[in-house]
Amino acid sequence: MQVYYRIYGGTDREGNALLVVSTSQVQECSYENLVSLLALLSDTLPPSTLFTVLLDTRHIHLKQLKFYLRACQQALYKKVRQVLIIQPEKFLDQQKINFDLIVSGYTLKTVLISMHKLSKFVDVNQLPEQFGGTLGYDPDAWLAKRIEVKKWQNYLTEIDSDASKHDSEEDQKLEEFITKLHSTKRIEDEYASSELKKSRREVKQKEEENSKEGLIKDHTAGVSDFLDWIEGSGEKWLNSLCQVADNVDEAESLVKQHEELMGKTKEIEEQSHQLAEMATRLMAACPQVAIVLQKTREQIRDVAEHFAYRVEAQTQFAVSNKTFREKVAEFIKKSDLMLEKVCAEDGNSVKTIDELTTTKKELEDSVNSMNVAFESAMDAGEETVAKARQYAEVLPAEEFVSHIASSLTYISQRQNRHNELASVKRLEQQQHIQLLTTYGDCDQAIKWLGELKETLHKEYSLSDIDEDAVRNLRNDRQNLDRTAVSTYQYGKQLLSMAKNSERSSMKEGSTEERKEKLEAAWKDLESAIQNNEQRLKVVESFMATHRQMMDRVNEIDRSLQERIRVSGKLNPIIMSTDRKRLKNDIDELSNIGKMLSAQIDADQTTTPEDRQTAIKQISDKIDEVMTAQRRMENLIGEEEEAGSSSSGKEEKHTPRKSRPLSKVPEEEGGDMSPVFPRAVRLLETNEGIAPAIRLSKNESYL
């Protein structure tokens, strides 16, 4: 057993009970336990007992002294006559304690004394041995005595509530214990013995009063007190709680007060049951007053049940109203959060579509959360209204319903306003997202134009000088042209949409900047297409001229063969003019081939292998024409040699001035072949191709 405080049974010179604090063990006890222990010790003595507290500060700190004094002041309050503080030996510690006692302002009377002056306040035979006295103390015996006192108090309480438990042997033992306590001459023992005597006397008096007349009087008094409380204090208490709270705090306070009233009402109901049972017993014991007792019993039951019903009705409404106010507060909180998101400034920084989408989703979630809270608040309000109408006979239902309806109207209007604001904000966010999406699509269109330009340079450079290749390249290029125009028109439409979006949302955008980029990209692509078209036309003209030259050489060759077969000879003048004209055209074709080869070789967008292949094909086509021309020259040479050997002399003829094939008349100097005008027509009527080569030295080749 831990001993924190001791009552040795001694007194000071003024007769006050001496309370000694065990400073070596109290520091191990919590403050609450210390206060409870002091209160318990105080209850073991008469209420009028005053204490002299003895504290030894020689081996404790100032903080512990404050701890003891505060506990004594709280637990004993006005029961402490004085506190004798045995001061420490060091002067500085004495001054600290003295200063703290002055500053702290304790209501206790404190006296600082030295150890040898303690006998001035307490006689030596009243002091315990640790302070130089002769008074003995056994804490175990004191505790055992207190336990036995409690046991007899419980016994008297039991027989007071149930007389059947009365035992004569136990009464004899109780009498002996009371005598033993009184003989010790200790304050606490004398007080315990007097309390036991008083309790025993009260039990005996109660047994004596349990007569018929006493029971009737008690019952009448109980009924009177019962009705007085219900019609007085109870009615006032109940009426003071009959109201509608406007916020959560008031609603919670009302619910707590109703719970307290419910607890008191249960006690009243138990009291009414007890009075009813007593009335039933008295009706059997006193038939002469049975009718009055019966009416009284019924009145008590009716009053108690009606009061309990009213309390239950108000409590149910208060709980329902508390739930409604909590839902309203939750709705207002959610609506405020949603309003913060609606009114939040987007800032000057440009947000991405993902950020805007996230912000929009957060707003949607906030609006949904607000609407859910609104529906919950409306349901709670309707339940509260239903609860008020359910107890309309004991509650001012119309007043309560009107109050709740005004709150429902308020939150309904608030929800409508917030939803309208959210709709405007959502529309603004959607416009912003649409604007950024349009910007992104416009940037993509600009990027596509650049990619088309790169594709034109890389994929549409002629690497095979062949009619099929040129034809396929022309078809592919036409598809690219259509794609480019479609992309450009798409970009212009996007810019128009972006401008309209900027105007409708009143935002400063970058439409003009993107328009400049789009026009620049289109201009570059258009220039690249024109350059590619010019080169492709040169290649097509070269191919057409090559084909026409081959047809012309073959046609001349066939004409010569026919002349030889018919007349057996050739006109040397015509042959000379034709040969010279053909040679000049072949030279021009060779120059064009060299120019085209130089352009292909300068195009670094194609691979060296493709460039070499194209240059070789151009060279092969020129060689093909020159080979056919040499073959024709060989035929003419052989005919001239055969004619010279048959006549033995060379015919003289007048040389004629060379003219372009396109300017030669159909008949010149007699017999003229119709082959040459046909060659001209072949050159001029090629399908869809205007040849870039003219057969006159005085005109351009391109």
PDB file of N, CA and C in Angstrom, residues 26 122 144 219 223 265 318 333 337 355 468 512 515 543 558 602 608 631:
ATOM      1  N   VAL A  26       4.517  11.192  -2.443  1.00  0.00           N
ATOM      2  CA  VAL A  26       3.462  11.884  -3.173  1.00  0.00           C
ATOM      3  C   VAL A  26       3.889  12.205  -4.590  1.00  0.00           C
ATOM      4  N   VAL A 122       2.554  22.220  17.564  1.00  0.00           N
ATOM      5  CA  VAL A 122       2.013  20.885  17.825  1.00  0.00           C
ATOM      6  C   VAL A 122       2.771  20.299  19.011  1.00  0.00           C
ATOM      7  N   ALA A 144      -7.580  -1.185   7.558  1.00  0.00           N
ATOM      8  CA  ALA A 144      -8.484  -2.283   7.914  1.00  0.00           C
ATOM      9  C   ALA A 144      -9.699  -1.761   8.669  1.00  0.00           C
ATOM     10  N   HIS A 219     -46.542   8.998   0.990  1.00  0.00           N
ATOM     11  CA  HIS A 219     -47.083   8.918  -0.358  1.00  0.00           C
ATOM     12  C   HIS A 219     -47.657  10.260  -0.804  1.00  0.00           C
ATOM     13  N   VAL A 223     -46.298  12.420  -3.884  1.00  0.00           N
ATOM     14  CA  VAL A 223     -47.151  12.841  -5.000  1.00  0.00           C
ATOM     15  C   VAL A 223     -47.090  14.348  -5.176  1.00  0.00           C
ATOM     16  N   THR A 265     -36.445  12.709 -17.001  1.00  0.00           N
ATOM     17  CA  THR A 265     -37.793  12.170 -17.212  1.00  0.00           C
ATOM     18  C   THR A 265     -37.857  10.688 -16.840  1.00  0.00           C
ATOM     19  N   ALA A 318     -35.751  17.626 -32.115  1.00  0.00           N
ATOM     20  CA  ALA A 318     -34.426  18.244 -31.965  1.00  0.00           C
ATOM     21  C   ALA A 318     -33.357  17.422 -32.671  1.00  0.00           C
ATOM     22  N   LYS A 333     -21.002  24.296 -47.117  1.00  0.00           N
ATOM     23  CA  LYS A 333     -19.559  24.103 -47.261  1.00  0.00           C
ATOM     24  C   LYS A 333     -19.207  23.668 -48.680  1.00  0.00           C
ATOM     25  N   LEU A 337     -17.083  25.756 -51.555  1.00  0.00           N
ATOM     26  CA  LEU A 337     -15.926  25.197 -52.271  1.00  0.00           C
ATOM     27  C   LEU A 337     -16.135  25.280 -53.779  1.00  0.00           C
ATOM     28  N   GLU A 355      -4.526  20.471 -68.461  1.00  0.00           N
ATOM     29  CA  GLU A 355      -4.784  21.223 -67.236  1.00  0.00           C
ATOM     30  C   GLU A 355      -6.211  21.767 -67.212  1.00  0.00           C
ATOM     31  N   ASP A 468       6.840   6.031-117.775  1.00  0.00           N
ATOM     32  CA  ASP A 468       5.964   5.535-116.715  1.00  0.00           C
ATOM     33  C   ASP A 468       6.290   6.186-115.384  1.00  0.00           C
ATOM     34  N   GLU A 512      -3.437  35.876 -85.222  1.00  0.00           N
ATOM     35  CA  GLU A 512      -2.691  36.578 -86.273  1.00  0.00           C
ATOM     36  C   GLU A 512      -1.313  35.965 -86.454  1.00  0.00           C
ATOM     37  N   LYS A 515      -1.706  32.835 -88.249  1.00  0.00           N
ATOM     38  CA  LYS A 515      -2.065  33.108 -89.638  1.00  0.00           C
ATOM     39  C   LYS A 515      -0.816  33.412 -90.458  1.00  0.00           C
ATOM     40  N   MET A 543      11.489  14.271-122.423  1.00  0.00           N
ATOM     41  CA  MET A 543      11.012  12.965-122.819  1.00  0.00           C
ATOM     42  C   MET A 543      10.208  13.060-124.123  1.00  0.00           C
ATOM     43  N   ARG A 558      12.728   5.607-142.948  1.00  0.00           N
ATOM     44  CA  ARG A 558      11.803   4.871-143.801  1.00  0.00           C
ATOM     45  C   ARG A 558      11.587   5.577-145.145  1.00  0.00           C
ATOM     46  N   ALA A 602      22.655  18.574-108.971  1.00  0.00           N
ATOM     47  CA  ALA A 602      22.685  19.604-107.919  1.00  0.00           C
ATOM     48  C   ALA A 602      21.619  19.382-106.856  1.00  0.00           C
ATOM     49  N   PRO A 608      22.824   9.836-103.921  1.00  0.00           N
ATOM     50  CA  PRO A 608      23.763   9.855-105.060  1.00  0.00           C
ATOM     51  C   PRO A 608      23.465   8.746-106.061  1.00  0.00           C
ATOM     52  N   ARG A 631      23.124   5.786-137.731  1.00  0.00           N
ATOM     53  CA  ARG A 631      22.700   4.702-138.605  1.00  0.00           C
ATOM     54  C   ARG A 631      22.134   5.260-139.916  1.00  0.00           C
TER      55      ARG A 631
END
